[in-house]
Amino acid sequence: MLGYPKLADILARMLAVAFLVGITYNPVGHCYWRWVTDGGTGQPMLKIFIGLLLGVGFLFCIAALIRSLNLAGTIPLLLIIGSLVWLLSHWQFIDLADPMQLTLVIEGVIILVLGSGVCFSIVRYHLTGQLDSQSLN
Amino acid sequence: MNPLGFIVRSLFCYLVVFITWNPTGVSYLGWLRATWLDHPWSARGHLPVLAITGTALFAINLFLLRTAWLSLRVRGMLGVAVVLLFGGLAADEAGWVSLWREEQLSYLPPFLIGGILTVGLVRSIVRRRVIGQSDVLNPPP
């Protein structure tokens, strides 16, 4: 029913989550946060509307994460990602003392966690045949 | 579901809402008022047509509302209404519409209702397609 999950499908979902996080806040370019805080008091309704749309996007990803991974899956995932960050810092590939790099690492962690939540149900169905379903009534 | 499917479903929901009622008066409720309420005795010949149209519209509206409620529940429906409301206010701010004119403000309720029905209709499909999680209806006990 869901078909074979191609790598391109997984990548597309991760890129969509990365776009959502990046457009909300990023330290290197234009983002919603900078537009709201530095852009003056103009266009308040448009800012609220865009903020609501971004909020809906995050709610969608968080709900998918809770549904597919729950706490029992999210904690090991965070431990793995945290260990990876620690390893990269130990190998001096990243410098956590640099505020810019630290911000990018935190954003990367958020993207990996939310992206995993969005993709995991599809991957689990392919691996185990178990369909993630929710009863409506 | 491809973008065309979303557009078709959206048009269907808005069509149902506007056929049921719209501010121009050319709608089922406008027809009901004009024939039955204003001229009750002369409308007897139109009763079967009014009845069958009304029951069909009622059934379709009930189906769409139930689908939206099962998918979104009250919190989700209110959330969609809030987002669409601020979308309308943003369009007003940009000068595309003028919500403070009565003739345009009266289009806001059917716009919001149509949007809620559309999101309720497509949410389960999008959810299954994007994240692989399905919504299941249990049979009644």
PDB file of C-alpha atoms in Angstrom:
ATOM      1  CA  MET A   1       0.000   0.000   0.000  1.00  0.00           C
ATOM      2  CA  LEU A   2       2.770   2.437   0.880  1.00  0.00           C
ATOM      3  CA  GLY A   3       5.223   1.041  -1.672  1.00  0.00           C
ATOM      4  CA  TYR A   4       8.965   0.684  -1.361  1.00  0.00           C
ATOM      5  CA  PRO A   5      10.426   3.771   0.339  1.00  0.00           C
ATOM      6  CA  LYS A   6      12.935   5.160  -2.105  1.00  0.00           C
ATOM      7  CA  LEU A   7      15.935   7.049  -0.783  1.00  0.00           C
ATOM      8  CA  ALA A   8      14.694  10.066  -2.728  1.00  0.00           C
ATOM      9  CA  ASP A   9      11.419  10.019  -0.755  1.00  0.00           C
ATOM     10  CA  ILE A  10      13.281   9.948   2.578  1.00  0.00           C
ATOM     11  CA  LEU A  11      15.616  12.693   1.383  1.00  0.00           C
ATOM     12  CA  ALA A  12      12.712  14.830   0.169  1.00  0.00           C
ATOM     13  CA  ARG A  13      11.040  14.628   3.582  1.00  0.00           C
ATOM     14  CA  MET A  14      14.279  15.470   5.404  1.00  0.00           C
ATOM     15  CA  LEU A  15      14.840  18.430   3.065  1.00  0.00           C
ATOM     16  CA  ALA A  16      11.285  19.642   3.688  1.00  0.00           C
ATOM     17  CA  VAL A  17      11.862  19.535   7.459  1.00  0.00           C
ATOM     18  CA  ALA A  18      15.228  21.279   6.974  1.00  0.00           C
ATOM     19  CA  PHE A  19      13.499  23.981   4.928  1.00  0.00           C
ATOM     20  CA  LEU A  20      10.869  24.434   7.652  1.00  0.00           C
ATOM     21  CA  VAL A  21      13.476  24.774  10.403  1.00  0.00           C
ATOM     22  CA  GLY A  22      15.797  26.919   8.297  1.00  0.00           C
ATOM     23  CA  ILE A  23      13.135  29.339   7.180  1.00  0.00           C
ATOM     24  CA  THR A  24      11.937  29.745  10.775  1.00  0.00           C
ATOM     25  CA  TYR A  25      15.372  30.578  12.125  1.00  0.00           C
ATOM     26  CA  ASN A  26      18.882  30.397  10.789  1.00  0.00           C
ATOM     27  CA  PRO A  27      21.935  32.455  11.739  1.00  0.00           C
ATOM     28  CA  VAL A  28      23.357  32.891   8.229  1.00  0.00           C
ATOM     29  CA  GLY A  29      20.555  34.389   6.125  1.00  0.00           C
ATOM     30  CA  HIS A  30      16.976  35.542   5.848  1.00  0.00           C
ATOM     31  CA  CYS A  31      14.495  33.876   8.171  1.00  0.00           C
ATOM     32  CA  TYR A  32      11.092  34.444   9.718  1.00  0.00           C
ATOM     33  CA  TRP A  33      12.516  35.272  13.143  1.00  0.00           C
ATOM     34  CA  ARG A  34      14.732  38.022  11.719  1.00  0.00           C
ATOM     35  CA  TRP A  35      11.838  39.408   9.677  1.00  0.00           C
ATOM     36  CA  VAL A  36       9.617  39.621  12.756  1.00  0.00           C
ATOM     37  CA  THR A  37      12.187  41.032  15.193  1.00  0.00           C
ATOM     38  CA  ASP A  38      14.125  43.369  12.870  1.00  0.00           C
ATOM     39  CA  GLY A  39      11.517  44.248  10.266  1.00  0.00           C
ATOM     40  CA  GLY A  40       9.689  46.887  12.281  1.00  0.00           C
ATOM     41  CA  THR A  41       5.957  46.949  12.944  1.00  0.00           C
ATOM     42  CA  GLY A  42       4.810  46.747   9.316  1.00  0.00           C
ATOM     43  CA  GLN A  43       2.594  43.948   7.956  1.00  0.00           C
ATOM     44  CA  PRO A  44       1.481  42.524  11.335  1.00  0.00           C
ATOM     45  CA  MET A  45      -1.294  40.323   9.900  1.00  0.00           C
ATOM     46  CA  LEU A  46       1.014  38.776   7.313  1.00  0.00           C
ATOM     47  CA  LYS A  47       3.601  38.044  10.019  1.00  0.00           C
ATOM     48  CA  ILE A  48       0.962  36.397  12.207  1.00  0.00           C
ATOM     49  CA  PHE A  49      -0.362  34.365   9.246  1.00  0.00           C
ATOM     50  CA  ILE A  50       3.112  33.155   8.227  1.00  0.00           C
ATOM     51  CA  GLY A  51       3.854  32.382  11.890  1.00  0.00           C
ATOM     52  CA  LEU A  52       0.679  30.326  12.160  1.00  0.00           C
ATOM     53  CA  LEU A  53       1.572  28.396   8.987  1.00  0.00           C
ATOM     54  CA  LEU A  54       5.051  27.656  10.362  1.00  0.00           C
ATOM     55  CA  GLY A  55       3.457  26.621  13.666  1.00  0.00           C
ATOM     56  CA  VAL A  56       1.162  24.217  11.840  1.00  0.00           C
ATOM     57  CA  GLY A  57       4.189  22.744  10.063  1.00  0.00           C
ATOM     58  CA  PHE A  58       6.013  22.195  13.347  1.00  0.00           C
ATOM     59  CA  LEU A  59       2.895  20.741  14.989  1.00  0.00           C
ATOM     60  CA  PHE A  60       2.565  18.317  12.068  1.00  0.00           C
ATOM     61  CA  CYS A  61       6.181  17.162  12.471  1.00  0.00           C
ATOM     62  CA  ILE A  62       5.980  16.912  16.275  1.00  0.00           C
ATOM     63  CA  ALA A  63       2.718  14.955  16.094  1.00  0.00           C
ATOM     64  CA  ALA A  64       4.314  12.575  13.573  1.00  0.00           C
ATOM     65  CA  LEU A  65       7.351  12.201  15.851  1.00  0.00           C
ATOM     66  CA  ILE A  66       5.213  11.447  18.916  1.00  0.00           C
ATOM     67  CA  ARG A  67       3.079   8.990  16.954  1.00  0.00           C
ATOM     68  CA  SER A  68       5.919   7.122  15.228  1.00  0.00           C
ATOM     69  CA  LEU A  69       8.773   7.189  17.741  1.00  0.00           C
ATOM     70  CA  ASN A  70       7.252   8.252  21.054  1.00  0.00           C
ATOM     71  CA  LEU A  71       9.547   8.772  24.033  1.00  0.00           C
ATOM     72  CA  ALA A  72      10.960   5.250  23.812  1.00  0.00           C
ATOM     73  CA  GLY A  73      12.321   5.986  20.352  1.00  0.00           C
ATOM     74  CA  THR A  74      13.137   9.660  20.676  1.00  0.00           C
ATOM     75  CA  ILE A  75      15.457   9.258  23.675  1.00  0.00           C
ATOM     76  CA  PRO A  76      17.766   6.687  22.006  1.00  0.00           C
ATOM     77  CA  LEU A  77      17.753   8.823  18.861  1.00  0.00           C
ATOM     78  CA  LEU A  78      18.798  11.893  20.866  1.00  0.00           C
ATOM     79  CA  LEU A  79      21.521   9.842  22.585  1.00  0.00           C
ATOM     80  CA  ILE A  80      22.880   8.679  19.207  1.00  0.00           C
ATOM     81  CA  ILE A  81      22.845  12.181  17.739  1.00  0.00           C
ATOM     82  CA  GLY A  82      24.367  13.643  20.911  1.00  0.00           C
ATOM     83  CA  SER A  83      27.158  11.056  20.782  1.00  0.00           C
ATOM     84  CA  LEU A  84      27.777  11.891  17.128  1.00  0.00           C
ATOM     85  CA  VAL A  85      28.041  15.612  17.941  1.00  0.00           C
ATOM     86  CA  TRP A  86      30.419  14.809  20.783  1.00  0.00           C
ATOM     87  CA  LEU A  87      32.552  12.662  18.459  1.00  0.00           C
ATOM     88  CA  LEU A  88      32.702  15.347  15.777  1.00  0.00           C
ATOM     89  CA  SER A  89      33.652  17.916  18.409  1.00  0.00           C
ATOM     90  CA  HIS A  90      36.308  15.546  19.769  1.00  0.00           C
ATOM     91  CA  TRP A  91      37.748  15.124  16.265  1.00  0.00           C
ATOM     92  CA  GLN A  92      37.653  18.941  15.953  1.00  0.00           C
ATOM     93  CA  PHE A  93      35.396  18.891  12.901  1.00  0.00           C
ATOM     94  CA  ILE A  94      33.098  21.301  14.772  1.00  0.00           C
ATOM     95  CA  ASP A  95      33.804  23.866  17.481  1.00  0.00           C
ATOM     96  CA  LEU A  96      30.936  24.048  19.987  1.00  0.00           C
ATOM     97  CA  ALA A  97      32.483  27.146  21.586  1.00  0.00           C
ATOM     98  CA  ASP A  98      31.684  29.087  18.401  1.00  0.00           C
ATOM     99  CA  PRO A  99      28.100  30.457  18.727  1.00  0.00           C
ATOM    100  CA  MET A 100      27.447  30.177  14.969  1.00  0.00           C
ATOM    101  CA  GLN A 101      28.523  26.535  14.816  1.00  0.00           C
ATOM    102  CA  LEU A 102      26.641  25.714  18.006  1.00  0.00           C
ATOM    103  CA  THR A 103      23.431  27.211  16.546  1.00  0.00           C
ATOM    104  CA  LEU A 104      23.861  25.238  13.335  1.00  0.00           C
ATOM    105  CA  VAL A 105      24.489  22.026  15.303  1.00  0.00           C
ATOM    106  CA  ILE A 106      21.336  22.578  17.381  1.00  0.00           C
ATOM    107  CA  GLU A 107      19.340  23.193  14.199  1.00  0.00           C
ATOM    108  CA  GLY A 108      20.833  20.062  12.669  1.00  0.00           C
ATOM    109  CA  VAL A 109      19.772  18.027  15.696  1.00  0.00           C
ATOM    110  CA  ILE A 110      16.222  19.403  15.469  1.00  0.00           C
ATOM    111  CA  ILE A 111      16.105  18.604  11.732  1.00  0.00           C
ATOM    112  CA  LEU A 112      17.353  15.045  12.292  1.00  0.00           C
ATOM    113  CA  VAL A 113      14.903  14.377  15.130  1.00  0.00           C
ATOM    114  CA  LEU A 114      11.834  15.834  13.386  1.00  0.00           C
ATOM    115  CA  GLY A 115      12.837  14.318  10.040  1.00  0.00           C
ATOM    116  CA  SER A 116      13.208  10.892  11.640  1.00  0.00           C
ATOM    117  CA  GLY A 117       9.753  11.242  13.154  1.00  0.00           C
ATOM    118  CA  VAL A 118       8.291  12.104   9.755  1.00  0.00           C
ATOM    119  CA  CYS A 119      10.018   9.203   7.975  1.00  0.00           C
ATOM    120  CA  PHE A 120       9.998   6.452  10.581  1.00  0.00           C
ATOM    121  CA  SER A 121       6.472   5.133  10.046  1.00  0.00           C
ATOM    122  CA  ILE A 122       7.189   4.575   6.360  1.00  0.00           C
ATOM    123  CA  VAL A 123      10.532   2.878   7.084  1.00  0.00           C
ATOM    124  CA  ARG A 124       8.991   0.704   9.797  1.00  0.00           C
ATOM    125  CA  TYR A 125       6.211  -0.406   7.471  1.00  0.00           C
ATOM    126  CA  HIS A 126       8.784  -1.447   4.884  1.00  0.00           C
ATOM    127  CA  LEU A 127      10.938  -3.271   7.420  1.00  0.00           C
ATOM    128  CA  THR A 128       8.260  -4.960   9.512  1.00  0.00           C
ATOM    129  CA  GLY A 129       5.001  -4.796   7.585  1.00  0.00           C
ATOM    130  CA  GLN A 130       3.402  -3.032  10.558  1.00  0.00           C
ATOM    131  CA  LEU A 131       1.180  -0.134   9.596  1.00  0.00           C
ATOM    132  CA  ASP A 132       1.004   2.813  11.927  1.00  0.00           C
ATOM    133  CA  SER A 133      -2.669   3.639  12.344  1.00  0.00           C
ATOM    134  CA  GLN A 134      -4.776   5.794  14.584  1.00  0.00           C
ATOM    135  CA  SER A 135      -8.364   5.107  15.430  1.00  0.00           C
ATOM    136  CA  LEU A 136     -10.642   8.064  14.758  1.00  0.00           C
ATOM    137  CA  ASN A 137     -13.629   6.860  16.745  1.00  0.00           C
TER     138      ASN A 137
ATOM    139  CA  MET B   1      -3.055  12.588  -3.808  1.00  0.00           C
ATOM    140  CA  ASN B   2      -1.642  14.992  -6.371  1.00  0.00           C
ATOM    141  CA  PRO B   3      -2.231  18.768  -6.466  1.00  0.00           C
ATOM    142  CA  LEU B   4      -5.123  18.291  -8.900  1.00  0.00           C
ATOM    143  CA  GLY B   5      -6.845  16.027  -6.375  1.00  0.00           C
ATOM    144  CA  PHE B   6      -6.482  18.694  -3.706  1.00  0.00           C
ATOM    145  CA  ILE B   7      -7.880  21.359  -6.043  1.00  0.00           C
ATOM    146  CA  VAL B   8     -10.838  19.161  -7.027  1.00  0.00           C
ATOM    147  CA  ARG B   9     -11.656  18.365  -3.385  1.00  0.00           C
ATOM    148  CA  SER B  10     -11.304  22.006  -2.419  1.00  0.00           C
ATOM    149  CA  LEU B  11     -13.598  23.143  -5.242  1.00  0.00           C
ATOM    150  CA  PHE B  12     -16.131  20.483  -4.278  1.00  0.00           C
ATOM    151  CA  CYS B  13     -16.240  21.644  -0.649  1.00  0.00           C
ATOM    152  CA  TYR B  14     -16.582  25.308  -1.588  1.00  0.00           C
ATOM    153  CA  LEU B  15     -19.228  24.446  -4.180  1.00  0.00           C
ATOM    154  CA  VAL B  16     -21.297  22.603  -1.572  1.00  0.00           C
ATOM    155  CA  VAL B  17     -20.980  25.462   0.910  1.00  0.00           C
ATOM    156  CA  PHE B  18     -21.856  28.158  -1.619  1.00  0.00           C
ATOM    157  CA  ILE B  19     -24.743  26.165  -3.086  1.00  0.00           C
ATOM    158  CA  THR B  20     -26.139  25.791   0.439  1.00  0.00           C
ATOM    159  CA  TRP B  21     -25.754  29.473   1.267  1.00  0.00           C
ATOM    160  CA  ASN B  22     -23.942  32.509  -0.071  1.00  0.00           C
ATOM    161  CA  PRO B  23     -24.423  36.268   0.373  1.00  0.00           C
ATOM    162  CA  THR B  24     -25.782  36.823  -3.154  1.00  0.00           C
ATOM    163  CA  GLY B  25     -29.021  34.997  -2.277  1.00  0.00           C
ATOM    164  CA  VAL B  26     -28.653  32.581  -5.210  1.00  0.00           C
ATOM    165  CA  SER B  27     -28.432  29.451  -3.048  1.00  0.00           C
ATOM    166  CA  TYR B  28     -30.618  26.688  -1.702  1.00  0.00           C
ATOM    167  CA  LEU B  29     -31.445  28.585   1.473  1.00  0.00           C
ATOM    168  CA  GLY B  30     -32.177  31.694  -0.568  1.00  0.00           C
ATOM    169  CA  TRP B  31     -34.451  29.650  -2.824  1.00  0.00           C
ATOM    170  CA  LEU B  32     -36.116  28.077   0.222  1.00  0.00           C
ATOM    171  CA  ARG B  33     -36.757  31.475   1.743  1.00  0.00           C
ATOM    172  CA  ALA B  34     -38.039  32.991  -1.494  1.00  0.00           C
ATOM    173  CA  THR B  35     -40.450  30.176  -2.346  1.00  0.00           C
ATOM    174  CA  TRP B  36     -41.563  28.576   0.920  1.00  0.00           C
ATOM    175  CA  LEU B  37     -41.210  31.223   3.616  1.00  0.00           C
ATOM    176  CA  ASP B  38     -42.297  34.243   1.571  1.00  0.00           C
ATOM    177  CA  HIS B  39     -44.968  32.508  -0.507  1.00  0.00           C
ATOM    178  CA  PRO B  40     -45.993  29.376   1.427  1.00  0.00           C
ATOM    179  CA  TRP B  41     -49.209  28.572  -0.425  1.00  0.00           C
ATOM    180  CA  SER B  42     -47.946  29.110  -3.943  1.00  0.00           C
ATOM    181  CA  ALA B  43     -44.812  27.019  -3.263  1.00  0.00           C
ATOM    182  CA  ARG B  44     -46.688  23.737  -2.926  1.00  0.00           C
ATOM    183  CA  GLY B  45     -45.744  22.732  -6.453  1.00  0.00           C
ATOM    184  CA  HIS B  46     -42.045  23.190  -5.662  1.00  0.00           C
ATOM    185  CA  LEU B  47     -42.135  21.165  -2.443  1.00  0.00           C
ATOM    186  CA  PRO B  48     -40.835  17.844  -3.847  1.00  0.00           C
ATOM    187  CA  VAL B  49     -37.938  19.579  -5.610  1.00  0.00           C
ATOM    188  CA  LEU B  50     -37.152  21.612  -2.485  1.00  0.00           C
ATOM    189  CA  ALA B  51     -37.341  18.486  -0.371  1.00  0.00           C
ATOM    190  CA  ILE B  52     -35.072  16.314  -2.486  1.00  0.00           C
ATOM    191  CA  THR B  53     -32.539  19.101  -3.036  1.00  0.00           C
ATOM    192  CA  GLY B  54     -32.564  19.908   0.663  1.00  0.00           C
ATOM    193  CA  THR B  55     -32.083  16.330   1.758  1.00  0.00           C
ATOM    194  CA  ALA B  56     -29.279  15.792  -0.749  1.00  0.00           C
ATOM    195  CA  LEU B  57     -27.504  18.963   0.373  1.00  0.00           C
ATOM    196  CA  PHE B  58     -28.081  18.036   4.009  1.00  0.00           C
ATOM    197  CA  ALA B  59     -26.565  14.588   3.471  1.00  0.00           C
ATOM    198  CA  ILE B  60     -23.505  15.978   1.654  1.00  0.00           C
ATOM    199  CA  ASN B  61     -22.969  18.687   4.279  1.00  0.00           C
ATOM    200  CA  LEU B  62     -23.339  16.116   7.061  1.00  0.00           C
ATOM    201  CA  PHE B  63     -20.795  13.830   5.368  1.00  0.00           C
ATOM    202  CA  LEU B  64     -18.272  16.643   4.967  1.00  0.00           C
ATOM    203  CA  LEU B  65     -18.792  17.940   8.512  1.00  0.00           C
ATOM    204  CA  ARG B  66     -18.464  14.456  10.005  1.00  0.00           C
ATOM    205  CA  THR B  67     -15.309  13.803   7.989  1.00  0.00           C
ATOM    206  CA  ALA B  68     -13.825  17.105   9.135  1.00  0.00           C
ATOM    207  CA  TRP B  69     -14.775  16.449  12.766  1.00  0.00           C
ATOM    208  CA  LEU B  70     -13.333  12.919  12.760  1.00  0.00           C
ATOM    209  CA  SER B  71     -10.132  14.164  11.158  1.00  0.00           C
ATOM    210  CA  LEU B  72      -9.604  17.432  12.992  1.00  0.00           C
ATOM    211  CA  ARG B  73     -11.888  17.409  16.049  1.00  0.00           C
ATOM    212  CA  VAL B  74     -12.975  20.747  17.496  1.00  0.00           C
ATOM    213  CA  ARG B  75      -9.454  21.919  18.280  1.00  0.00           C
ATOM    214  CA  GLY B  76      -8.255  21.278  14.738  1.00  0.00           C
ATOM    215  CA  MET B  77     -11.285  22.906  13.162  1.00  0.00           C
ATOM    216  CA  LEU B  78     -10.789  26.013  15.304  1.00  0.00           C
ATOM    217  CA  GLY B  79      -7.093  26.014  14.418  1.00  0.00           C
ATOM    218  CA  VAL B  80      -7.842  25.890  10.698  1.00  0.00           C
ATOM    219  CA  ALA B  81     -10.421  28.658  11.102  1.00  0.00           C
ATOM    220  CA  VAL B  82      -7.872  30.844  12.935  1.00  0.00           C
ATOM    221  CA  VAL B  83      -5.212  30.274  10.261  1.00  0.00           C
ATOM    222  CA  LEU B  84      -7.658  31.046   7.433  1.00  0.00           C
ATOM    223  CA  LEU B  85      -8.949  34.103   9.300  1.00  0.00           C
ATOM    224  CA  PHE B  86      -5.460  35.535   9.581  1.00  0.00           C
ATOM    225  CA  GLY B  87      -4.887  34.634   5.938  1.00  0.00           C
ATOM    226  CA  GLY B  88      -7.911  36.763   5.088  1.00  0.00           C
ATOM    227  CA  LEU B  89      -6.624  39.577   7.301  1.00  0.00           C
ATOM    228  CA  ALA B  90      -3.219  39.357   5.616  1.00  0.00           C
ATOM    229  CA  ALA B  91      -4.921  39.594   2.198  1.00  0.00           C
ATOM    230  CA  ASP B  92      -6.841  42.628   3.473  1.00  0.00           C
ATOM    231  CA  GLU B  93      -3.586  44.181   4.701  1.00  0.00           C
ATOM    232  CA  ALA B  94      -2.053  43.622   1.239  1.00  0.00           C
ATOM    233  CA  GLY B  95      -5.033  45.314  -0.385  1.00  0.00           C
ATOM    234  CA  TRP B  96      -6.288  42.237  -2.283  1.00  0.00           C
ATOM    235  CA  VAL B  97      -9.629  42.303  -0.451  1.00  0.00           C
ATOM    236  CA  SER B  98     -11.412  44.809   1.757  1.00  0.00           C
ATOM    237  CA  LEU B  99     -12.916  42.901   4.666  1.00  0.00           C
ATOM    238  CA  TRP B 100     -14.229  46.068   6.296  1.00  0.00           C
ATOM    239  CA  ARG B 101     -16.782  46.479   3.502  1.00  0.00           C
ATOM    240  CA  GLU B 102     -19.954  44.625   4.396  1.00  0.00           C
ATOM    241  CA  GLU B 103     -20.424  43.024   0.972  1.00  0.00           C
ATOM    242  CA  GLN B 104     -16.971  41.434   1.164  1.00  0.00           C
ATOM    243  CA  LEU B 105     -17.086  40.645   4.894  1.00  0.00           C
ATOM    244  CA  SER B 106     -20.207  38.529   4.345  1.00  0.00           C
ATOM    245  CA  TYR B 107     -18.111  36.128   2.223  1.00  0.00           C
ATOM    246  CA  LEU B 108     -15.818  35.395   5.178  1.00  0.00           C
ATOM    247  CA  PRO B 109     -17.985  32.752   6.945  1.00  0.00           C
ATOM    248  CA  PRO B 110     -18.495  30.522   3.852  1.00  0.00           C
ATOM    249  CA  PHE B 111     -14.787  30.971   3.030  1.00  0.00           C
ATOM    250  CA  LEU B 112     -13.825  29.752   6.516  1.00  0.00           C
ATOM    251  CA  ILE B 113     -16.309  26.868   6.489  1.00  0.00           C
ATOM    252  CA  GLY B 114     -15.219  25.737   3.030  1.00  0.00           C
ATOM    253  CA  GLY B 115     -11.588  25.826   4.141  1.00  0.00           C
ATOM    254  CA  ILE B 116     -12.307  23.761   7.263  1.00  0.00           C
ATOM    255  CA  LEU B 117     -14.198  21.162   5.212  1.00  0.00           C
ATOM    256  CA  THR B 118     -11.362  21.013   2.650  1.00  0.00           C
ATOM    257  CA  VAL B 119      -8.660  20.485   5.281  1.00  0.00           C
ATOM    258  CA  GLY B 120     -10.812  17.877   7.032  1.00  0.00           C
ATOM    259  CA  LEU B 121     -11.327  16.074   3.730  1.00  0.00           C
ATOM    260  CA  VAL B 122      -7.652  15.945   2.705  1.00  0.00           C
ATOM    261  CA  ARG B 123      -5.866  15.674   6.046  1.00  0.00           C
ATOM    262  CA  SER B 124      -5.958  11.895   6.330  1.00  0.00           C
ATOM    263  CA  ILE B 125      -4.817  11.473   2.724  1.00  0.00           C
ATOM    264  CA  VAL B 126      -1.917  13.912   3.159  1.00  0.00           C
ATOM    265  CA  ARG B 127      -0.957  12.335   6.479  1.00  0.00           C
ATOM    266  CA  ARG B 128      -0.881   8.835   4.970  1.00  0.00           C
ATOM    267  CA  ARG B 129       1.035  10.013   1.934  1.00  0.00           C
ATOM    268  CA  VAL B 130       3.612  12.171   3.747  1.00  0.00           C
ATOM    269  CA  ILE B 131       4.324  10.303   6.972  1.00  0.00           C
ATOM    270  CA  GLY B 132       2.752   6.901   6.350  1.00  0.00           C
ATOM    271  CA  GLN B 133       0.316   7.048   9.266  1.00  0.00           C
ATOM    272  CA  SER B 134      -3.223   5.940   8.550  1.00  0.00           C
ATOM    273  CA  ASP B 135      -6.499   6.956  10.121  1.00  0.00           C
ATOM    274  CA  VAL B 136      -8.855   4.052  10.799  1.00  0.00           C
ATOM    275  CA  LEU B 137     -12.582   4.112  11.418  1.00  0.00           C
ATOM    276  CA  ASN B 138     -13.755   1.428  13.804  1.00  0.00           C
ATOM    277  CA  PRO B 139     -17.149  -0.127  13.130  1.00  0.00           C
ATOM    278  CA  PRO B 140     -19.849   0.860  15.612  1.00  0.00           C
ATOM    279  CA  PRO B 141     -20.267  -1.493  18.572  1.00  0.00           C
TER     280      PRO B 141
END
